[in-house]
Short mmCIF file of C-alpha atoms in Angstrom, two decimals:
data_model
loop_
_atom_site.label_atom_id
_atom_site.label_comp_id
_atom_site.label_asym_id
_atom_site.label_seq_id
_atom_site.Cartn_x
_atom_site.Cartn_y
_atom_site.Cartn_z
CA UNK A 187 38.51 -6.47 5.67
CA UNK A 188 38.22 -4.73 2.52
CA UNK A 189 34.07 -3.86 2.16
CA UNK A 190 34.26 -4.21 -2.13
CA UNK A 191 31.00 -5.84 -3.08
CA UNK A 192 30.05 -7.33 -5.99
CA UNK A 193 26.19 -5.80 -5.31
CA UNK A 194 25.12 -3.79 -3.02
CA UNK A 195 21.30 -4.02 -2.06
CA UNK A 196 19.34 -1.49 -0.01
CA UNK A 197 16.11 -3.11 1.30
CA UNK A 198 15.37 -6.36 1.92
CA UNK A 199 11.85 -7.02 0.90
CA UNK A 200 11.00 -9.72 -1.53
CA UNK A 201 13.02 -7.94 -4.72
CA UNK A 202 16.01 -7.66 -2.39
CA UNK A 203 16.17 -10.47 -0.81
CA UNK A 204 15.39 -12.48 -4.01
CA UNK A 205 17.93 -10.49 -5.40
CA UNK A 206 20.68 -10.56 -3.09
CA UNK A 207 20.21 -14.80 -2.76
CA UNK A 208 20.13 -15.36 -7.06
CA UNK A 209 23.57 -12.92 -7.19
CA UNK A 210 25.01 -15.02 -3.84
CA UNK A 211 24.48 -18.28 -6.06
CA UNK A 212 26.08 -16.89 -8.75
CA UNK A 213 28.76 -16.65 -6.79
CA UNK A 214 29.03 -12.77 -6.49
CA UNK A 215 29.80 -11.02 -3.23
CA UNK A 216 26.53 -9.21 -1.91
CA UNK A 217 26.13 -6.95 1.06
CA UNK A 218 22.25 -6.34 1.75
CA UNK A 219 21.27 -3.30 3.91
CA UNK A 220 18.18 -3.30 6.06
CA UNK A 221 16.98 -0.21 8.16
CA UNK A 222 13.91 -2.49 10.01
CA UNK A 223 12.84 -5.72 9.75
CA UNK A 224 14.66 -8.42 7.05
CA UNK A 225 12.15 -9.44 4.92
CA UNK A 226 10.61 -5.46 4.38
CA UNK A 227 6.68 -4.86 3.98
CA UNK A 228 5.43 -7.85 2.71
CA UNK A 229 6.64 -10.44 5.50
CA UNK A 230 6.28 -7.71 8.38
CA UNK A 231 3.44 -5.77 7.60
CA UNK A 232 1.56 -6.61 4.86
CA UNK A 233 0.85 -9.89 2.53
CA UNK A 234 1.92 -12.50 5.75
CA UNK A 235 0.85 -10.84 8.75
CA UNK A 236 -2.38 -9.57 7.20
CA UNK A 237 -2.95 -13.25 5.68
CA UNK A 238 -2.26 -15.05 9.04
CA UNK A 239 -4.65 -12.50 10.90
CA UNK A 240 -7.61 -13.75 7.63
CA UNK A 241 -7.27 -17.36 8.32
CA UNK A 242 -8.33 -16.90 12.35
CA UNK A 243 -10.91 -14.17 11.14
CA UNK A 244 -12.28 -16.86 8.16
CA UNK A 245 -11.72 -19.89 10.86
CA UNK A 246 -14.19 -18.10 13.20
CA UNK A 247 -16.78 -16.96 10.91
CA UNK A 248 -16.97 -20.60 9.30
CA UNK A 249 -17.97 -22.10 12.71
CA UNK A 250 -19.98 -19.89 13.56
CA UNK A 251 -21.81 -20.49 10.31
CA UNK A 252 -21.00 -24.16 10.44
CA UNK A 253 -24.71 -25.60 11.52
CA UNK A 254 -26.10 -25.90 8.03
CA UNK A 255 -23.39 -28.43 7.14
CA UNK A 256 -24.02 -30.58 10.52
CA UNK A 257 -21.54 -29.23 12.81
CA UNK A 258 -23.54 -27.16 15.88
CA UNK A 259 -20.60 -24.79 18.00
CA UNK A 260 -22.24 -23.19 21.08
CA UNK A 261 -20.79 -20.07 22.21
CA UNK A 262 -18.22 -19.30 19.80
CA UNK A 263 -15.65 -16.43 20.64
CA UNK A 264 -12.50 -15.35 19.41
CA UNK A 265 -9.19 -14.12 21.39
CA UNK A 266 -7.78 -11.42 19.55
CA UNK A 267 -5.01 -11.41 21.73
CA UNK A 268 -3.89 -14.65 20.77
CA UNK A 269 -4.46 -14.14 17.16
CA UNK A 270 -1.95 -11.19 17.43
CA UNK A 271 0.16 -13.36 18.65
CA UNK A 272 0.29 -16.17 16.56
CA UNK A 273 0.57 -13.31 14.18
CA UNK A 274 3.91 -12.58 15.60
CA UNK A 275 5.11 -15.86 15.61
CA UNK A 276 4.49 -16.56 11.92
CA UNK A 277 5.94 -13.55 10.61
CA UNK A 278 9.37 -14.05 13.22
CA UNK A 279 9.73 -17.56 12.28
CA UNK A 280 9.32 -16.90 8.70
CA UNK A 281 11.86 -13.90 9.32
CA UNK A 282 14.43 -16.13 10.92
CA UNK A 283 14.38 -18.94 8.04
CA UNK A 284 14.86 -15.92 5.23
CA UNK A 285 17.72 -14.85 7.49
CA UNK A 286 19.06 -18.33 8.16
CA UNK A 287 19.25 -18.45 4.15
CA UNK A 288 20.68 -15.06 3.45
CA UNK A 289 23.88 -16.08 5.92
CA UNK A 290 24.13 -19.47 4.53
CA UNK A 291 24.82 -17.64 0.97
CA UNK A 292 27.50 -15.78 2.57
CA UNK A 293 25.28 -12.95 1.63
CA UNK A 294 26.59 -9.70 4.07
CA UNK A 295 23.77 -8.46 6.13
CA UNK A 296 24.37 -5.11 7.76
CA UNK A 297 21.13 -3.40 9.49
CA UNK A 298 21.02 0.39 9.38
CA UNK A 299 19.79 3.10 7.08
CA UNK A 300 21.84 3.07 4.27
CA UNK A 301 22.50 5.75 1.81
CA UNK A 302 24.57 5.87 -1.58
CA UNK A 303 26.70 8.79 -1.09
CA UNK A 304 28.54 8.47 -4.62
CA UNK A 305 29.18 6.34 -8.10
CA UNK A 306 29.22 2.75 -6.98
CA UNK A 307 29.31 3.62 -2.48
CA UNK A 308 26.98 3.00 0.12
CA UNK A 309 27.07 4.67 3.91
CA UNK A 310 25.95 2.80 6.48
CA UNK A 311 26.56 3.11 10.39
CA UNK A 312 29.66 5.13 9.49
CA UNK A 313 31.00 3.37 7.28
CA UNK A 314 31.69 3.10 3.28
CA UNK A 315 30.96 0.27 1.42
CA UNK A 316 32.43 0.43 -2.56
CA UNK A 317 29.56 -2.09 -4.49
CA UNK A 318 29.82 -2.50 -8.51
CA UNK A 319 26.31 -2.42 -8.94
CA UNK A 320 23.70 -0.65 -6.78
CA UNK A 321 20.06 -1.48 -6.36
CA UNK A 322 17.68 0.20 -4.41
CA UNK A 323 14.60 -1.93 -2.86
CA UNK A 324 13.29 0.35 -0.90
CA UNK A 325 9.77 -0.45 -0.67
CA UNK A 326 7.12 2.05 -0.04
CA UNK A 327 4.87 3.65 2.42
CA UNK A 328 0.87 4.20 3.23
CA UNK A 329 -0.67 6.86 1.07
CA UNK A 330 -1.56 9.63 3.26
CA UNK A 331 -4.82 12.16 2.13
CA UNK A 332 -4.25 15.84 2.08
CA UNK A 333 -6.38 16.93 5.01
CA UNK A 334 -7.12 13.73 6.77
CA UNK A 335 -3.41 13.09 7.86
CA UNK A 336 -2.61 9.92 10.03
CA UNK A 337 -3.08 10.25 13.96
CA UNK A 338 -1.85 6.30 13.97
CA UNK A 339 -5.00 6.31 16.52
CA UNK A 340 -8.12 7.16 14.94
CA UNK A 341 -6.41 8.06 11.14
CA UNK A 342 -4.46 4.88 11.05
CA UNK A 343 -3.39 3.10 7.84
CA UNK A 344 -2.52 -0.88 7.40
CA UNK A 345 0.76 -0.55 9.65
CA UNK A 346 -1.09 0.83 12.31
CA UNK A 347 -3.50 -2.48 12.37
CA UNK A 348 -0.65 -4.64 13.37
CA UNK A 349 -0.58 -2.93 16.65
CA UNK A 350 -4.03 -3.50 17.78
CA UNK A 351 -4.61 -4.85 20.62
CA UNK A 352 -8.16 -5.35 20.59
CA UNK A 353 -10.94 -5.56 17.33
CA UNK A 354 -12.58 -2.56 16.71
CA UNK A 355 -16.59 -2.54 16.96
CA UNK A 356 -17.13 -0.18 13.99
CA UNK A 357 -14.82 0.77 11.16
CA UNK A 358 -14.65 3.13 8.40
CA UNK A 359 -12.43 2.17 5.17
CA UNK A 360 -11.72 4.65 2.66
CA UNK A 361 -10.40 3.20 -0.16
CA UNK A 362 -11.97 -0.43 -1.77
CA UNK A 363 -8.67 -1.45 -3.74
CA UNK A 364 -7.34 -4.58 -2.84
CA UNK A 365 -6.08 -3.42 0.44
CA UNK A 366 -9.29 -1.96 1.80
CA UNK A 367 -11.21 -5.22 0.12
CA UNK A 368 -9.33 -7.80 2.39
CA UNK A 369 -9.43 -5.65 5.69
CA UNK A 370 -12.97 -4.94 5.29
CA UNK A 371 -13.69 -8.86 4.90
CA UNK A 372 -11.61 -9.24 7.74
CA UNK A 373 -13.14 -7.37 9.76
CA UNK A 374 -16.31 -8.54 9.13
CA UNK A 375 -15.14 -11.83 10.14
CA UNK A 376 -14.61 -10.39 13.72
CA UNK A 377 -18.18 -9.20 13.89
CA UNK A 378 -17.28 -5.31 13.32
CA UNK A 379 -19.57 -2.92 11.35
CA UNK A 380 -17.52 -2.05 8.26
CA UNK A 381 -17.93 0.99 5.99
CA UNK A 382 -15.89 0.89 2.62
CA UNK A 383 -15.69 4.55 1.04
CA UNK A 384 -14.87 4.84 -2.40
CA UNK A 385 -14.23 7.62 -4.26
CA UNK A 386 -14.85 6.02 -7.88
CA UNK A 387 -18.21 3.96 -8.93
CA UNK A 388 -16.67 0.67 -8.83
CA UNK A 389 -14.79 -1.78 -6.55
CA UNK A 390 -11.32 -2.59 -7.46
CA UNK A 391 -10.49 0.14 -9.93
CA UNK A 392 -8.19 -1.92 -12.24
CA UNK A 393 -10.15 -5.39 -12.22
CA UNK A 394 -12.41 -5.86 -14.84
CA UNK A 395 -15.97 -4.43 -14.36
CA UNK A 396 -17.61 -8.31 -14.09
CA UNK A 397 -15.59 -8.76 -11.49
CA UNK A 398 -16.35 -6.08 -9.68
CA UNK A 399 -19.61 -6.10 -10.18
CA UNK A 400 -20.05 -9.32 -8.66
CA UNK A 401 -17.30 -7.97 -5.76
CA UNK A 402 -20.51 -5.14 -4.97
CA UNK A 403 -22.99 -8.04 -4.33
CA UNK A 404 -20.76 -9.92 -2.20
CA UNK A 405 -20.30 -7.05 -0.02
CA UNK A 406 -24.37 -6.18 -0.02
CA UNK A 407 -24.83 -10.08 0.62
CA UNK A 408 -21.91 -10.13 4.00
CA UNK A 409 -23.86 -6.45 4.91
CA UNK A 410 -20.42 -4.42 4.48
CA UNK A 411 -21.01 -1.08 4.09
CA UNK A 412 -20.12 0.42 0.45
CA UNK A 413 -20.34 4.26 -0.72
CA UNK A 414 -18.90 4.25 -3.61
CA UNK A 415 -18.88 7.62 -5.83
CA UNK A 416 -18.05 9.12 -2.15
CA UNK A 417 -15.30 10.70 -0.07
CA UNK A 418 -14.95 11.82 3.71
CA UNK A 419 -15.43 15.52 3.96
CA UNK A 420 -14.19 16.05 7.34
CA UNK A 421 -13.47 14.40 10.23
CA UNK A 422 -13.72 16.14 13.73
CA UNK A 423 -14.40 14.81 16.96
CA UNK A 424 -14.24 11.43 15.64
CA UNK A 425 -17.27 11.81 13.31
CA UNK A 426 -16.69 11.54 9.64
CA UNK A 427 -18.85 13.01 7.72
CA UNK A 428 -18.96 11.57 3.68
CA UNK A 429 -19.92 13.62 0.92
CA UNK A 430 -23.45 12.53 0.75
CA UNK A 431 -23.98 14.18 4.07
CA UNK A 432 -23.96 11.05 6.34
CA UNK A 433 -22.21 11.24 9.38
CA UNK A 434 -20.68 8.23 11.12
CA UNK A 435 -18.86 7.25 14.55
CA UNK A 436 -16.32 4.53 13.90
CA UNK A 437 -14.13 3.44 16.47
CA UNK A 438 -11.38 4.25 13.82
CA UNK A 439 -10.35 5.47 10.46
CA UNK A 440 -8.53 3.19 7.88
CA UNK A 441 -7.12 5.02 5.13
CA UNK A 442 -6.11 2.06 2.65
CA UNK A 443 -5.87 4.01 -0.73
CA UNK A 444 -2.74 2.55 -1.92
CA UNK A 445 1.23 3.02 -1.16
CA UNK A 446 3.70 5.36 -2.62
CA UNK A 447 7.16 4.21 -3.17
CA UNK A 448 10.12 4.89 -1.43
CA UNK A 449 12.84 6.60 -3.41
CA UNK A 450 15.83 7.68 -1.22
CA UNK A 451 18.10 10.44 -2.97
CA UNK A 452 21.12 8.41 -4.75
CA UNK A 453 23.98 10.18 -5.77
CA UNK A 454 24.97 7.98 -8.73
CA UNK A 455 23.56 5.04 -11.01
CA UNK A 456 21.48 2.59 -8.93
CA UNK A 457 18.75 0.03 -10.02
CA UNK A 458 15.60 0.56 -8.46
CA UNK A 459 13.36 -2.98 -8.14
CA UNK A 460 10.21 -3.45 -6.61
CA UNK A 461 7.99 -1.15 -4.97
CA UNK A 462 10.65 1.34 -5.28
CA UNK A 463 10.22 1.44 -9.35
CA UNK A 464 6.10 2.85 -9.03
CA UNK A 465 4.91 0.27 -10.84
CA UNK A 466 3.12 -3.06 -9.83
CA UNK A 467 3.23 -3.06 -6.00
CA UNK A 468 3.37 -6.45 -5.88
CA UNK A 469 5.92 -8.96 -3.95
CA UNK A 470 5.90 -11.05 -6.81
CA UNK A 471 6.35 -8.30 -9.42
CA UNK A 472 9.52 -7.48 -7.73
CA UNK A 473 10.61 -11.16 -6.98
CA UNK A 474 10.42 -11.37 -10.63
CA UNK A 475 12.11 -8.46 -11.72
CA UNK A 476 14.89 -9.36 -9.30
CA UNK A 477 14.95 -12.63 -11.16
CA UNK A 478 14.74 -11.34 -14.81
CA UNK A 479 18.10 -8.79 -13.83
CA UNK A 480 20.29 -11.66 -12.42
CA UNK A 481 19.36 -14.25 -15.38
CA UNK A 482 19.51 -11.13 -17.92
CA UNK A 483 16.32 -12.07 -19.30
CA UNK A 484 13.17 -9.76 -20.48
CA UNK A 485 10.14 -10.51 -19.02
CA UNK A 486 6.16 -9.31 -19.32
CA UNK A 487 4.16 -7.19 -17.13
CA UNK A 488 1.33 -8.82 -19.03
CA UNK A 489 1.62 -12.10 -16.86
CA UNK A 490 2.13 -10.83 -14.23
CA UNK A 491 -0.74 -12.36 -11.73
CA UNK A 492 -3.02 -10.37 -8.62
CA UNK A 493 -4.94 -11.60 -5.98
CA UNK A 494 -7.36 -10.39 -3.41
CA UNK A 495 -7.14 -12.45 -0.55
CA UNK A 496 -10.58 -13.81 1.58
CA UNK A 497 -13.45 -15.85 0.79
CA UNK A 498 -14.10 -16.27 -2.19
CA UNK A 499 -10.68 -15.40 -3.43
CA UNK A 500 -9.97 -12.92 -6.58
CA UNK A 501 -7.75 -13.17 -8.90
CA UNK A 502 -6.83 -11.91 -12.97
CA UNK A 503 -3.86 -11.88 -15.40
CA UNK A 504 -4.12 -10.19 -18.95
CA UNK A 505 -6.62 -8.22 -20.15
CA UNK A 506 -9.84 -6.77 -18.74
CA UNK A 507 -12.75 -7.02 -20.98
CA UNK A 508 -13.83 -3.22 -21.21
CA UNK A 509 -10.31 -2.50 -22.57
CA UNK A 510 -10.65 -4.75 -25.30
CA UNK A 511 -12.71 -3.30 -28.77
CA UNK A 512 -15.59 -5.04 -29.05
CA UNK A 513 -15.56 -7.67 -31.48
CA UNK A 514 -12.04 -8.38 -31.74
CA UNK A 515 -12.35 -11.38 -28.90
CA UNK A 516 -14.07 -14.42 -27.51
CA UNK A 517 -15.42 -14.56 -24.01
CA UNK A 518 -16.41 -17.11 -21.85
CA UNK A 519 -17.97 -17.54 -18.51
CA UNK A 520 -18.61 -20.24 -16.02
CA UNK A 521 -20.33 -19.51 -12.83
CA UNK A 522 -18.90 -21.28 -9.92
CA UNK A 523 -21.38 -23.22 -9.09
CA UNK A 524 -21.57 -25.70 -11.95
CA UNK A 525 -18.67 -27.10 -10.55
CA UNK A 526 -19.35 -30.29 -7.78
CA UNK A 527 -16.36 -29.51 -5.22
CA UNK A 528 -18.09 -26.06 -5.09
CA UNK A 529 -21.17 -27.97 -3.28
CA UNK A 530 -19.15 -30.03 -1.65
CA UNK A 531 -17.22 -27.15 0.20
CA UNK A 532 -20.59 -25.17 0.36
CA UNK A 533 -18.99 -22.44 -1.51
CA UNK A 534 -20.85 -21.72 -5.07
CA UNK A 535 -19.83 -17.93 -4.89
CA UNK A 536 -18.22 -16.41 -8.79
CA UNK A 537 -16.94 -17.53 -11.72
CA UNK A 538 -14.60 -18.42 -14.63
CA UNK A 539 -13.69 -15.54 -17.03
CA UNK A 540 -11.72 -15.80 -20.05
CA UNK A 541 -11.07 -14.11 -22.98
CA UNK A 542 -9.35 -15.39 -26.12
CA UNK A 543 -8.08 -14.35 -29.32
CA UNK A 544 -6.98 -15.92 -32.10
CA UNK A 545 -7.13 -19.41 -30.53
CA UNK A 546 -4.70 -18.32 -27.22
CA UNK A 547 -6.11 -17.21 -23.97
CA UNK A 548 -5.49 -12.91 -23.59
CA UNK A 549 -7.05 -12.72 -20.23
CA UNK A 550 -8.43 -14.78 -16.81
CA UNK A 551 -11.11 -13.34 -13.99
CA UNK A 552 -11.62 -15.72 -11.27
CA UNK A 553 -13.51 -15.05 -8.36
CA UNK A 554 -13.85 -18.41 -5.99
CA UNK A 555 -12.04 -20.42 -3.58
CA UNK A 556 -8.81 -21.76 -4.86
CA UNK A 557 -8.61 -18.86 -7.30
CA UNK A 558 -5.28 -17.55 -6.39
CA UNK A 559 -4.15 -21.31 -7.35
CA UNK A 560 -6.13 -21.80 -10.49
CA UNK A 561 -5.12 -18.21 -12.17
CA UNK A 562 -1.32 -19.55 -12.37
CA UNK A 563 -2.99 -21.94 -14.59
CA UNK A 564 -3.93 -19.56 -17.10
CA UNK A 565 -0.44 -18.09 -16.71
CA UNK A 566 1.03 -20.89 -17.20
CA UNK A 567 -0.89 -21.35 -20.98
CA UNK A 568 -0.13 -17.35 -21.38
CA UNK A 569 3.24 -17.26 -21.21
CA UNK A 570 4.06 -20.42 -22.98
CA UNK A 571 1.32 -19.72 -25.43
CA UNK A 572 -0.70 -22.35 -25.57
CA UNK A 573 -3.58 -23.12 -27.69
CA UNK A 574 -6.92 -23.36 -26.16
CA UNK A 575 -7.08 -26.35 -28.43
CA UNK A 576 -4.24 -28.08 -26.86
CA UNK A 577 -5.55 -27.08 -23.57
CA UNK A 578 -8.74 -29.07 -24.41
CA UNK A 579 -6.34 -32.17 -24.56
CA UNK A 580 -5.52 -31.87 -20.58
CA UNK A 581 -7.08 -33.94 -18.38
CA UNK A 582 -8.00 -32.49 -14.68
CA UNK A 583 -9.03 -34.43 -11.65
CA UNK A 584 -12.58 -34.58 -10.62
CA UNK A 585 -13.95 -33.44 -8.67
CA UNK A 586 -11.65 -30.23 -8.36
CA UNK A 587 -12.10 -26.21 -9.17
CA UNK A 588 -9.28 -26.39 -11.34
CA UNK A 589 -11.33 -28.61 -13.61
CA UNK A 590 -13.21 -25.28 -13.80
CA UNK A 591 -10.18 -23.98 -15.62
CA UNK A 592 -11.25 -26.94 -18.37
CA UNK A 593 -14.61 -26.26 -18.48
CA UNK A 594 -14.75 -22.21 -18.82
CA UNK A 595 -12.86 -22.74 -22.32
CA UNK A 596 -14.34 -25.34 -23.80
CA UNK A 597 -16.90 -23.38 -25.10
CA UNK A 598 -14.28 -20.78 -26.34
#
């Protein structure tokens, strides 16, 4: 048979595999290449397995810490083991429905590196494949620093965690971006001395300062480590020394300062979608760019939602408040724990943000449980621009957080 494709997709991460599925219902002829794992970075190693691992980590420190709402646990462990496991099984059974889905499509799945040799072909495992459009979902990789490269056994970054087979006692994080924020909670979970180093003054670098802020007391109140203006001068022997002359013996390094796409050489025209583009390395940036090319419609990098996963949750959309001149908005702010479902799950930790102009919401800061629900909320009245005045007119069940979404603008 002929290999002419309609598309041809390279990577098959959440912008190609959303991709390839939206052309396949179209009715177009896809063939989706796929050097590892289907699903890429974000089912294998990184938002699922990393989420699975947090709910055993969370599930252990809440009954441990479950006596002051009546329930008394004696002897409480955990078996890493088994939550490496039941890691595995998540992300393979997740794995097999997405490629259950991409062969009932009829979409063509071929695994091995692929390259695109030409205008409009793709090599792969020796042979040619002529597709009509290109696009290149690559992904991206672990940032490496100059000077501290990765050992994958005492240098390790967030691929390297997924191979553990036992919890760490001590840790050192460089890097508190969203990355190093949820493995340092994590870990904390499991009872291991964390460190988060941080070059910067501030805690996730591209939230808005309230919010992170309030991020550096949560961290001083769990007793995680935090050096922030700070960087690792050397590490030898397995001591890192920081740049404010303290010298610390981690079991291991995790270097968690970001990711760098992947951008294969293409000899022709291609269309480069998620990570791959350098731009939001989110899965749901690229699920939605892979969306906005097959329905040939524009879309906003203004909604465009993020979350920092662990308890309490983190989330924002729009604008951060020190970008904004002063004067030319409204801001309001509800702390969490005005709210009765806070008491009732004994979790009062953050608050509401929002800032308005002109009558319409411009920008959301959440930090509390249920956040990554309630900011899709605000997107939701962003997008479609509605009114904080016709937002006043919705009614929310009681008690909930979301009615926390009501009550932070009603005094906007």
């Amino acid at each position: 048979m002929e290999n002419k494709f309609d598309f041809g997709i390279i990577g098959s991460g959440p912008a190609g595999f959303t991709a390839a599925l939206l052309a396949a219902e179209k009715g177009l002829k896809v063939v989706l290449f796929e050097k590892d794992k289907i699903g890429g970075v974000c089912l294998n190693k990184g938002c699922i397995p990393t989420k699975t691992i947090m709910h055993s980590a969370e599930l252990y420190k809440d009954i441990k810490n479950a006596e002051n709402i009546g329930i008394v646990a004696n002897d409480v462990k955990f078996d890493f083991a088994k939550v490496m496991e039941r890691k595995n099984k998540v992300t393979e059974m997740l794995r097999n429905a997405l490629t259950k889905n991409l062969q009932t499509k009829d979409v063509q799945i071929v695994e091995g590196e692929a390259k695109v040799v030409a205008e409009k072909t793709i090599e792969a495992n020796g042979e040619t494949y002529l597709c009509e459009k290109i696009i290149m979902a690559t992904g991206s990789e672990p940032k490496a620093l100059r000077g501290l490269e990765y050992d994958h056994e005492f240098i390790v970054n967030s691929d390297d965690l997924f191979e553990m087979k036992e919890a760490p006692k001590s840790v050192v994080i460089i890097g508190a971006g969203a990355e190093g924020i949820e493995w340092a909670r994590i870990f904390k979970d499991l009872d291991v001395d964390v460190t988060v180093v941080e070059a910067t003054g501030k805690v996730l670098s591209i939230a808005d300062d309230e919010v992170s802020k309030y991020v550096e007391r949560l961290f001083k109140m769990r007793k995680i480590g935090l050096k922030l203006s700070t960087t690792v001068e050397k590490i030898e022997n397995k001591k890192v020394t920081l740049s404010n002359g303290e010298v610390l013996e981690p079991d291991f390094v995790l270097v968690a300062i970001g990711r760098t796409p992947n951008k294969p050489e293409a000899n022709g025209k291609v269309i480069h979608l998620g990570d791959a583009c350098g731009q939001l390395m989110l899965a749901n940036f690229g699920m939605y760019q892979a969306r906005a090319l097959m329905s040939e419609t524009p879309f906003d990098n203004v909604f465009i939602p993020s979350v920092v996963y662990g308890i309490p949750e983190i989330a924002w959309i729009g604008a951060n408040e020190q970008d904004l001149p002063a004067g030319s908005y409204q801001k309001s702010v509800l702390p969490i724990r005005t709210l009765g479902k806070a008491h009732c799950d004994n979790d009062i930790d953050g608050f509401i943000k929002v800032l308005s102009y002109d009558n319409k919401i411009i920008g959301a800061h959440i930090i509390s449980k249920e956040a990554s629900a309630m900011i899709h909320q605000f997107a939701i009245a962003m997008q479609n621009e509605i009114s904080i005045d016709d937002l006043k007119q919705v009614c929310f069940a009681h008690p909930t957080y979301s009615e926390g979404v009501y009550e932070s603008i009603l005094a906007l």
